[in-house]
PDB file of C-alpha atoms and ligand atoms in Angstrom:
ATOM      1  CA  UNK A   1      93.847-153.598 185.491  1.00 42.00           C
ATOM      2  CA  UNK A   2      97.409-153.998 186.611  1.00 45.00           C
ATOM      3  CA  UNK A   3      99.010-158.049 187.162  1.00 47.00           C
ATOM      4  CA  UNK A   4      99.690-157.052 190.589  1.00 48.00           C
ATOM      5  CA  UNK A   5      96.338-156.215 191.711  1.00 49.00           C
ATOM      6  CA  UNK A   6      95.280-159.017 193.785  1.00 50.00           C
ATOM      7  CA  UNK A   7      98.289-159.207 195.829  1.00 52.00           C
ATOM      8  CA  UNK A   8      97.662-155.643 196.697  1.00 63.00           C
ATOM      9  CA  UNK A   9      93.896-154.925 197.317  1.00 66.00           C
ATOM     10  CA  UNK A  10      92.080-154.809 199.561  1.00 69.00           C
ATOM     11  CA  UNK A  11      94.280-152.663 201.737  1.00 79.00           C
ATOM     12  CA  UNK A  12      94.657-154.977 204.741  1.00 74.00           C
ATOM     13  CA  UNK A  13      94.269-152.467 207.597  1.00 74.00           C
ATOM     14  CA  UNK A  14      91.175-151.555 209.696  1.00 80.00           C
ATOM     15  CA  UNK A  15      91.228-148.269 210.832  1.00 87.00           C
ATOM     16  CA  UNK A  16      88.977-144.976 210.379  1.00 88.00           C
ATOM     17  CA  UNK A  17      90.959-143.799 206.760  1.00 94.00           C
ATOM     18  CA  UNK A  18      91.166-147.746 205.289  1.00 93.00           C
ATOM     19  CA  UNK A  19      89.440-146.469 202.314  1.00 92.00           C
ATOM     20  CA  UNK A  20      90.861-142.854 201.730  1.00 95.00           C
ATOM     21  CA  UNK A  21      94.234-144.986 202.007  1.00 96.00           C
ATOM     22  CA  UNK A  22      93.293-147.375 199.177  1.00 94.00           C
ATOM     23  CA  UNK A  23      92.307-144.493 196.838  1.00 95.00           C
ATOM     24  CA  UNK A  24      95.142-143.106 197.446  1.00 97.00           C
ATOM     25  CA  UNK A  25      97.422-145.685 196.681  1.00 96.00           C
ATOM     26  CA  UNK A  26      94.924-147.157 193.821  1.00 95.00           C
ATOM     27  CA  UNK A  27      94.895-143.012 191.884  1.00 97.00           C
ATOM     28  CA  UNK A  28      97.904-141.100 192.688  1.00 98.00           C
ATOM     29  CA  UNK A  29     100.226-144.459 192.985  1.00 97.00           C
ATOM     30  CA  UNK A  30      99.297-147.214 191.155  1.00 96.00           C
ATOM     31  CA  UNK A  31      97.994-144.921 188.987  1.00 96.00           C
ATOM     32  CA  UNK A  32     100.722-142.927 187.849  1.00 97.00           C
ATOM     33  CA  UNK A  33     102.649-146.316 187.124  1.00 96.00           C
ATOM     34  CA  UNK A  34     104.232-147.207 190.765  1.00 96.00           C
ATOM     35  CA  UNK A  35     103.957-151.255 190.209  1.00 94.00           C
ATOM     36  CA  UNK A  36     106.342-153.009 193.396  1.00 95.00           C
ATOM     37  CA  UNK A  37     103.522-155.075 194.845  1.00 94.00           C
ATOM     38  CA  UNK A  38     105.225-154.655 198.270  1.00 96.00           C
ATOM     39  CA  UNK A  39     105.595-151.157 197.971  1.00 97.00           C
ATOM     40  CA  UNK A  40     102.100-150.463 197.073  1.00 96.00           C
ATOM     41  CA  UNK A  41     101.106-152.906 200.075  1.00 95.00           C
ATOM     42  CA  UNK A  42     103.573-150.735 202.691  1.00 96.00           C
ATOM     43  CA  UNK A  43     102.290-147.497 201.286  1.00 97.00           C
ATOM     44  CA  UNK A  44      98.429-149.543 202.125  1.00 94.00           C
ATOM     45  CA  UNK A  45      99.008-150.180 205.320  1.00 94.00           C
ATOM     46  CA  UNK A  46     101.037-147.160 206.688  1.00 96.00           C
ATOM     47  CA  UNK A  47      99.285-144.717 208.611  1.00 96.00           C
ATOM     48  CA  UNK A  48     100.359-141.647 207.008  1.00 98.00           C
ATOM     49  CA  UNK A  49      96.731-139.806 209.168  1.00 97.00           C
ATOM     50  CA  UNK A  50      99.170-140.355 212.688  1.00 97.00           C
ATOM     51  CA  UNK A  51     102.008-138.826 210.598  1.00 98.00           C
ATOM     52  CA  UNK A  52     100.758-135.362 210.047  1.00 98.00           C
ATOM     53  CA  UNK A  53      99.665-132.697 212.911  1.00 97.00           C
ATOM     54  CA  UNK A  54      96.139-133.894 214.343  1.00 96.00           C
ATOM     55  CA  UNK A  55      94.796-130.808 212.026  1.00 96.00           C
ATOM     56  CA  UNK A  56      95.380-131.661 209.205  1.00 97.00           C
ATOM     57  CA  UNK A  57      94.238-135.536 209.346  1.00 96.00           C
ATOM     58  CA  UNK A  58      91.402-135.134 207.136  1.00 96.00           C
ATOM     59  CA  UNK A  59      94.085-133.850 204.256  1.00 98.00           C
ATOM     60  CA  UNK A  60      96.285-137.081 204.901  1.00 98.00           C
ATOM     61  CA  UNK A  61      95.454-138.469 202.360  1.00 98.00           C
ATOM     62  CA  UNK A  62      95.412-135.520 199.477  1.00 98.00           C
ATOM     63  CA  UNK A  63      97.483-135.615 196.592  1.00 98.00           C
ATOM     64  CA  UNK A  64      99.598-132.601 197.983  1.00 98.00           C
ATOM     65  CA  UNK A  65     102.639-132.282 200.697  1.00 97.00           C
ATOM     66  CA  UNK A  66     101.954-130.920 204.282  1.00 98.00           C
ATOM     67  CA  UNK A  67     103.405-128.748 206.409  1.00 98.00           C
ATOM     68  CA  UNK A  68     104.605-130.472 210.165  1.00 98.00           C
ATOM     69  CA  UNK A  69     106.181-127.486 211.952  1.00 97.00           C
ATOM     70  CA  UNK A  70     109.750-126.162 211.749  1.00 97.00           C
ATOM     71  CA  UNK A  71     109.313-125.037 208.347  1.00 95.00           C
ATOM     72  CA  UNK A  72     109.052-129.168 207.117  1.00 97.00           C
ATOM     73  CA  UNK A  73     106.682-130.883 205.099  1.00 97.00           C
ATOM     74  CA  UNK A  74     105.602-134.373 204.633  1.00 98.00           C
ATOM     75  CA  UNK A  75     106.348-135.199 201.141  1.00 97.00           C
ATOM     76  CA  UNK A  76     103.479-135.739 198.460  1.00 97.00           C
ATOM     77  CA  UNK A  77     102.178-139.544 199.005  1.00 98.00           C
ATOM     78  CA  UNK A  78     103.383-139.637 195.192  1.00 98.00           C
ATOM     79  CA  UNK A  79     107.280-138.576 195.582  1.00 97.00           C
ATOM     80  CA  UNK A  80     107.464-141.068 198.383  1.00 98.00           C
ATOM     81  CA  UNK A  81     106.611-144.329 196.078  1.00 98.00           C
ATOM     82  CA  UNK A  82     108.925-142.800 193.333  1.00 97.00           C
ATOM     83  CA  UNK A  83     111.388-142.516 195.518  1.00 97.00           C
ATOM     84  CA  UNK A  84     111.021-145.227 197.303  1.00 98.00           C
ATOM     85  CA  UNK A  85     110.527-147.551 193.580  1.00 97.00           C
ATOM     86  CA  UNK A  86     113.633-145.719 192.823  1.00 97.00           C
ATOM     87  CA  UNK A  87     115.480-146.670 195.902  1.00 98.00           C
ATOM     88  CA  UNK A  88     114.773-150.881 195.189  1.00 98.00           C
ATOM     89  CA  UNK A  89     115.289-151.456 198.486  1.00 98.00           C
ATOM     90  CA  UNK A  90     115.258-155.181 199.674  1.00 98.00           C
ATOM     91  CA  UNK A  91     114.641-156.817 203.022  1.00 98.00           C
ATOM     92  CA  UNK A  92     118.443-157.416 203.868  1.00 98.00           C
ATOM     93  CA  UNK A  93     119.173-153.988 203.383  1.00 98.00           C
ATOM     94  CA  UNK A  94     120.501-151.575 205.965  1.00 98.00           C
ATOM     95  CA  UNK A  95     119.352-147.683 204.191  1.00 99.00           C
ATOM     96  CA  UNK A  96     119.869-144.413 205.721  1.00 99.00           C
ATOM     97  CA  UNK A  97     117.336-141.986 205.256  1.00 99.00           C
ATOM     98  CA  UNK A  98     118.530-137.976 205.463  1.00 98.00           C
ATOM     99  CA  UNK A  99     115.474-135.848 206.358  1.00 98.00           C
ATOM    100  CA  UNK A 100     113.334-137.868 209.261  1.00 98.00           C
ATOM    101  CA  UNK A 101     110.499-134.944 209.102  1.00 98.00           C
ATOM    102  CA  UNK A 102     107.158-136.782 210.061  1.00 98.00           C
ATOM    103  CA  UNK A 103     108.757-140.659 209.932  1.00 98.00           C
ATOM    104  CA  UNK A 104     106.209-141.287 207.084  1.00 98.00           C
ATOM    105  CA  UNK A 105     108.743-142.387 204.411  1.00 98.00           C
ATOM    106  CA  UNK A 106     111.178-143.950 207.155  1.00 98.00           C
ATOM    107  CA  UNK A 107     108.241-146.055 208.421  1.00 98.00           C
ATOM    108  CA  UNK A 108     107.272-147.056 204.715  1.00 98.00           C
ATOM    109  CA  UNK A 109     110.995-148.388 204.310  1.00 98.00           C
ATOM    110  CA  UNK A 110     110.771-149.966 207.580  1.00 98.00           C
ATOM    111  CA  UNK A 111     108.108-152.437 205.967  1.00 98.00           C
ATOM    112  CA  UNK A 112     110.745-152.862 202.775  1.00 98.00           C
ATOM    113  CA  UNK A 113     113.867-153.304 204.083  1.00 98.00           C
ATOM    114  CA  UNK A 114     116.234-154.579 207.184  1.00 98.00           C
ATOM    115  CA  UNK A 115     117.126-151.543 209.487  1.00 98.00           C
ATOM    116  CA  UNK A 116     116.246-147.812 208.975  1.00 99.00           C
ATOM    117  CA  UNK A 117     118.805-145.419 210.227  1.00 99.00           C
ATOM    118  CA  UNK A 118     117.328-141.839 209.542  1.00 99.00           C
ATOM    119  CA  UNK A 119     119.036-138.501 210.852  1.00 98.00           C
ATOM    120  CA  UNK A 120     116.909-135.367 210.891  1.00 98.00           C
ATOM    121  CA  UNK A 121     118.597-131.678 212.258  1.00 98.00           C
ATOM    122  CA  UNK A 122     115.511-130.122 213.676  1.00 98.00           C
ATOM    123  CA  UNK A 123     115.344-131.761 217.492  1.00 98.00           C
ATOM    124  CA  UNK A 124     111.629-131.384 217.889  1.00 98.00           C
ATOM    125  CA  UNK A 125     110.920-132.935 214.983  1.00 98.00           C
ATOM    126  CA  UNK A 126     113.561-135.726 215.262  1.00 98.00           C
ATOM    127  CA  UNK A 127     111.692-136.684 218.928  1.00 98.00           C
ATOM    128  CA  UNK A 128     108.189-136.512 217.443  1.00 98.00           C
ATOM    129  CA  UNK A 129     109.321-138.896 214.997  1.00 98.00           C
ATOM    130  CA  UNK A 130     110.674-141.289 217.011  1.00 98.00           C
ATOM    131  CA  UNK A 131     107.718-141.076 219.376  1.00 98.00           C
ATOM    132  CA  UNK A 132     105.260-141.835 216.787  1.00 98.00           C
ATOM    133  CA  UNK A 133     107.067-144.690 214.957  1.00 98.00           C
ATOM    134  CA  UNK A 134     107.583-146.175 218.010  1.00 98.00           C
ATOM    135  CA  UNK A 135     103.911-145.985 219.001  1.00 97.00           C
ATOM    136  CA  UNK A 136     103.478-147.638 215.741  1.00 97.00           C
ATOM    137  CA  UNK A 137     105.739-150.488 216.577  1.00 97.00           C
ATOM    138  CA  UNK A 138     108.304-149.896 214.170  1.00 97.00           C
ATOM    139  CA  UNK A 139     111.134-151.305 216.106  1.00 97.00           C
ATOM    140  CA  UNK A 140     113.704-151.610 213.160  1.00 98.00           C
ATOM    141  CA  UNK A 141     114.152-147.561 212.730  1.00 98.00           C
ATOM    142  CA  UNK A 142     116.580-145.977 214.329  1.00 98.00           C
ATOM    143  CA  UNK A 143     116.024-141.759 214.758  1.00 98.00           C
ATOM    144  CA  UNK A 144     119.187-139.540 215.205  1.00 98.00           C
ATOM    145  CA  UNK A 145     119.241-135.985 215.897  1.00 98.00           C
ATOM    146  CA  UNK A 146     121.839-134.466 213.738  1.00 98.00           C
ATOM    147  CA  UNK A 147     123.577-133.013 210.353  1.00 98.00           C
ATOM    148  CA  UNK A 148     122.642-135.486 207.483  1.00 98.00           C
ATOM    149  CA  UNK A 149     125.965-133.915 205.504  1.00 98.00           C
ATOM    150  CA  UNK A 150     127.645-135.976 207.972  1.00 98.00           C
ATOM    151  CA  UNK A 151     125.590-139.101 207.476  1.00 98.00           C
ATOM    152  CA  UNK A 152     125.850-141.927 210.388  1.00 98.00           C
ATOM    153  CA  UNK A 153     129.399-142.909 210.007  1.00 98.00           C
ATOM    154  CA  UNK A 154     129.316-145.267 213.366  1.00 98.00           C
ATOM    155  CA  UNK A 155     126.553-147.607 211.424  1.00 98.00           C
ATOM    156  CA  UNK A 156     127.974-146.915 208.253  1.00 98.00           C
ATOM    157  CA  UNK A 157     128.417-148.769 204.965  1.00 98.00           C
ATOM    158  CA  UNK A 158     124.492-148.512 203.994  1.00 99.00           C
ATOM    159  CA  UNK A 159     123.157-150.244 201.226  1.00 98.00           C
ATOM    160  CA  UNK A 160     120.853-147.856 200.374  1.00 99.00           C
ATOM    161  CA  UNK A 161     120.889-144.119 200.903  1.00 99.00           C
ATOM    162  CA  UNK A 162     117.678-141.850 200.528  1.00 99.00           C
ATOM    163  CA  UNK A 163     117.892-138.058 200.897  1.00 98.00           C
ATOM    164  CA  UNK A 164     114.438-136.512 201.291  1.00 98.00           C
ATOM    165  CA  UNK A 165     116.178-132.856 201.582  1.00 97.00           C
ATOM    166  CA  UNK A 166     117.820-131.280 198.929  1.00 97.00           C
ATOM    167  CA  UNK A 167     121.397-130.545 199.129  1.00 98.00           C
ATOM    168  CA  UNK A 168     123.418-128.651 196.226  1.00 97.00           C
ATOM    169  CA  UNK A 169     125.085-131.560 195.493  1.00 97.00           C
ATOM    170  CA  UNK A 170     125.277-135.163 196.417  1.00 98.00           C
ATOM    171  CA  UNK A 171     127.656-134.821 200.328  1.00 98.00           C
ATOM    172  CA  UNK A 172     130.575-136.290 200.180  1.00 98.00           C
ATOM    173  CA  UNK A 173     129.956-138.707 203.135  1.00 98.00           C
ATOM    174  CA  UNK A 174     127.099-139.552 201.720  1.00 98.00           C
ATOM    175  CA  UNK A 175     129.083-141.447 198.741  1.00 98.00           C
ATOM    176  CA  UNK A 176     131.865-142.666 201.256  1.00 98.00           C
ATOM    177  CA  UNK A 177     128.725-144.385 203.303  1.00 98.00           C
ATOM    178  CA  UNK A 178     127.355-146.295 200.555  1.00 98.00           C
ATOM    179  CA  UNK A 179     128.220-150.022 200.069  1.00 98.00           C
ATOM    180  CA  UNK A 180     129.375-151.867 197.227  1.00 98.00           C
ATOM    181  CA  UNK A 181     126.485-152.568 195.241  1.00 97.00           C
ATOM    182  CA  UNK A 182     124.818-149.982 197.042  1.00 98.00           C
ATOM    183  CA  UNK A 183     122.226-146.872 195.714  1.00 98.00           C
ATOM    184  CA  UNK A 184     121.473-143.605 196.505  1.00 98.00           C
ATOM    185  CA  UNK A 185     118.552-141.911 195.914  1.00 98.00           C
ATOM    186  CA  UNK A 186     118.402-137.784 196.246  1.00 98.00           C
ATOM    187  CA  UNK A 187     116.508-134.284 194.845  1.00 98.00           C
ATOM    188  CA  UNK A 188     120.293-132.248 193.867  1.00 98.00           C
ATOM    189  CA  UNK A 189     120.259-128.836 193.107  1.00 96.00           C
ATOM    190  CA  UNK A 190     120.243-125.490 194.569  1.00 91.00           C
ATOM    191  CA  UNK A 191     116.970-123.643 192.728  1.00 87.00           C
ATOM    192  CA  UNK A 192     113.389-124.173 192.459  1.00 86.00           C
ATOM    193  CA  UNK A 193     113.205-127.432 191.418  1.00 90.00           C
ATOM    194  CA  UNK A 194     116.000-129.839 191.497  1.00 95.00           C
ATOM    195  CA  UNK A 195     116.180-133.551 189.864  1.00 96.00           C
ATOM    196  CA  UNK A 196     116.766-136.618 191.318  1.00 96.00           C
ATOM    197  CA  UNK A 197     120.165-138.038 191.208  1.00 98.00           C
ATOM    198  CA  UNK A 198     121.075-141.912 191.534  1.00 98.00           C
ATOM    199  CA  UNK A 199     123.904-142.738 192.245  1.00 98.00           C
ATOM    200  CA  UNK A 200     125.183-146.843 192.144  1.00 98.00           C
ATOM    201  CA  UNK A 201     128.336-147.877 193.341  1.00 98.00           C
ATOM    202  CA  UNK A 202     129.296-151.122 191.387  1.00 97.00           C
ATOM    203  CA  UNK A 203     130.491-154.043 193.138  1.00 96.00           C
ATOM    204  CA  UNK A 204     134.131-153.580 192.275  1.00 96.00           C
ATOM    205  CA  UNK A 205     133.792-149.809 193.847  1.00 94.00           C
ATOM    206  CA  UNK A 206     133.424-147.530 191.033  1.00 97.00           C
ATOM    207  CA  UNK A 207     130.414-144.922 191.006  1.00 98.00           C
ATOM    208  CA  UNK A 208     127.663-144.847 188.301  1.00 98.00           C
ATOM    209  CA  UNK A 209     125.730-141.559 188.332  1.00 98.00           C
ATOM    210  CA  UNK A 210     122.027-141.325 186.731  1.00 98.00           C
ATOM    211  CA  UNK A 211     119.831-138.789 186.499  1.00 96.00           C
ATOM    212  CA  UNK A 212     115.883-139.019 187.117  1.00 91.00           C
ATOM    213  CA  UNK A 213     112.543-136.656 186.455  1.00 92.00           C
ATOM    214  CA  UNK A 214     112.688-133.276 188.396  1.00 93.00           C
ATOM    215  CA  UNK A 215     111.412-132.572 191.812  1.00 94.00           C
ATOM    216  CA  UNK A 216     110.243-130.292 194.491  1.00 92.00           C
ATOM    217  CA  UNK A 217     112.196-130.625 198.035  1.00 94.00           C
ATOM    218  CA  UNK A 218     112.818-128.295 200.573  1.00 93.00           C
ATOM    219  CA  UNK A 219     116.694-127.045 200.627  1.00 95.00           C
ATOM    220  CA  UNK A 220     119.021-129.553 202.808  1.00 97.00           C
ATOM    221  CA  UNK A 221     119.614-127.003 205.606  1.00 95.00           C
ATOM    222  CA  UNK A 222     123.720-126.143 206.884  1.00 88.00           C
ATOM    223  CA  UNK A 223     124.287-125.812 210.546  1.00 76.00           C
TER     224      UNK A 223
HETATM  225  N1  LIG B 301     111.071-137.711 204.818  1.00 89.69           N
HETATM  226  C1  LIG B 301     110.199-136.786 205.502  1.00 89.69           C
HETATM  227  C2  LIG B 301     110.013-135.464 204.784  1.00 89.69           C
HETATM  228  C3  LIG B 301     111.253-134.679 204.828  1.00 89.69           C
HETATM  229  S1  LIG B 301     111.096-132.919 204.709  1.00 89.69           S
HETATM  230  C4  LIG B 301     108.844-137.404 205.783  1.00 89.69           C
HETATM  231  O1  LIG B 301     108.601-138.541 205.372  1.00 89.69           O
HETATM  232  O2  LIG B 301     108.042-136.758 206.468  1.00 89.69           O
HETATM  233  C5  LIG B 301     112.823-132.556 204.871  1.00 89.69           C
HETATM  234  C6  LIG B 301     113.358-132.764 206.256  1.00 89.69           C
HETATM  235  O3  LIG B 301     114.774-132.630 206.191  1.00 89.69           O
HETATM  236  C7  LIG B 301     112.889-131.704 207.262  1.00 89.69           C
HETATM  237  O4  LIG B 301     112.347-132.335 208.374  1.00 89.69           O
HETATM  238  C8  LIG B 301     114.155-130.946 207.600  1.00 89.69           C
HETATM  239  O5  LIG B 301     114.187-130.451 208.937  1.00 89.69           O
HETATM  240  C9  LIG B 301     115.230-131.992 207.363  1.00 89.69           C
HETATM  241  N2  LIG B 301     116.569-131.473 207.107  1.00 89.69           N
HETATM  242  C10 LIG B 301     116.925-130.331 206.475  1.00 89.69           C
HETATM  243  N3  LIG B 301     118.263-130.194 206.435  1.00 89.69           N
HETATM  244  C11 LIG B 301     118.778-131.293 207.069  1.00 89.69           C
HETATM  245  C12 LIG B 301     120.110-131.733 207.365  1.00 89.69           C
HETATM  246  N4  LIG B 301     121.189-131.010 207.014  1.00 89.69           N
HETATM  247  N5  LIG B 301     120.257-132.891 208.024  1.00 89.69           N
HETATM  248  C13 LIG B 301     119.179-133.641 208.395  1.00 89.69           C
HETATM  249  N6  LIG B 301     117.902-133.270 208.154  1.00 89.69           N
HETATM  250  C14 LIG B 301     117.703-132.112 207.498  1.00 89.69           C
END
């Protein structure tokens, strides 16, 4: 169907959900026009059935968010991959992630990129995250406990910058984080629905602001 079919199927990855992983990725991804060949192989191979509470592991895979505790989801499967297509991230790149939750999208960047630095506020979740990336063997993500208005100033500039909360606006240290050349990638807006915002900073500095199709995030919490 697609020119970057072979490169992608079968999903190479043995485990008990193999196929309710490829269906996935082949109907709500590919499907809906996500075409990065290594995206749609990350998004193959990731786990996402360890990423959500043991109860829900038969729903993994559904075209739908979950809830993981604390009053956090794991995004849809499908706002992931646009988010992450949106993102372009490359495999020199350092990105911050704001909004850890499960690890799912951190551990799908891990596979994309250099170094994931992701900072989620809710402790229990931030530990849960860490433990189960690390039983994955994702040694190139870093957790943090904290505010993600603040960002990660000590490993800052990023080169990309992925919000998976959404703030009323873009933070402030957010934009001062963000290399030259850089993106960021996040749902603004304080209603309902908000729309995703990318924002480029040029190589001489200056910031280019986009806007991209609406979306559905949880509100980026204050402490
Ligand atoms: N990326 C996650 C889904 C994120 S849900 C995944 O792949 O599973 C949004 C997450 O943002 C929640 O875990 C929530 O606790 C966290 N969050 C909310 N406000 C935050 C803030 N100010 N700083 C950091 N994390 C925040």
């Amino acid at each position: 169907m697609v020119g970057s079919a072979a490169l992608v199927w079968p999903c190479h990855a043995s485990d008990a959900f193999t196929a309710e992983r490829e269906r996935m990725v082949r109907e709500q991804i590919e499907g809906r026009g996500i075409r990065s060949p290594g995206l749609l192989r990350a998004m193959c191979v990731t786990p996402r059935h360890l990423f959500v509470p043991s109860h829900f592991r038969s729903d993994a895979y559904g075209d739908y968010p979950l809830p993981i505790g604390f009053g956090a989801t794991i995004s849809q499967p499908y706002v992931v991959a646009l988010m992450t297509e949106l993102l372009e991230p490359g495999k020199r790149h350092k990105v911050l992630e704001i909004g850890t939750g499960s690890g799912y999208q951190a551990a799908v960047l891990a596979q994309l990129a250099d170094r994931v630095y992701t900072v989620e506020i809710v402790p229990e979740l931030a530990d849960s995250a860490r433990k189960t990336l690390r039983s994955l063997g994702y040694s190139n993500v870093f957790v943090r406990q904290g505010d993600g208005y603040e960002g990660w100033p000590e490993q800052a500039p990023f080169d990309r910058i992925i919000v998976t909360a959404a703030p009323p606006e873009v933070p402030e240290a957010l934009i001062r984080q963000l290399a030259a050349g850089g993106r960021l990638v996040a749902p603004v807006g304080s209603g309902w629905l908000q729309q995703l915002v990318v924002i480029d900073r040029k190589p001489d500095g200056t910031l280019h602001r986009s806007v991209g199709p609406p979306v559905l995030f949880l509100p980026m919490k204050r402490n």
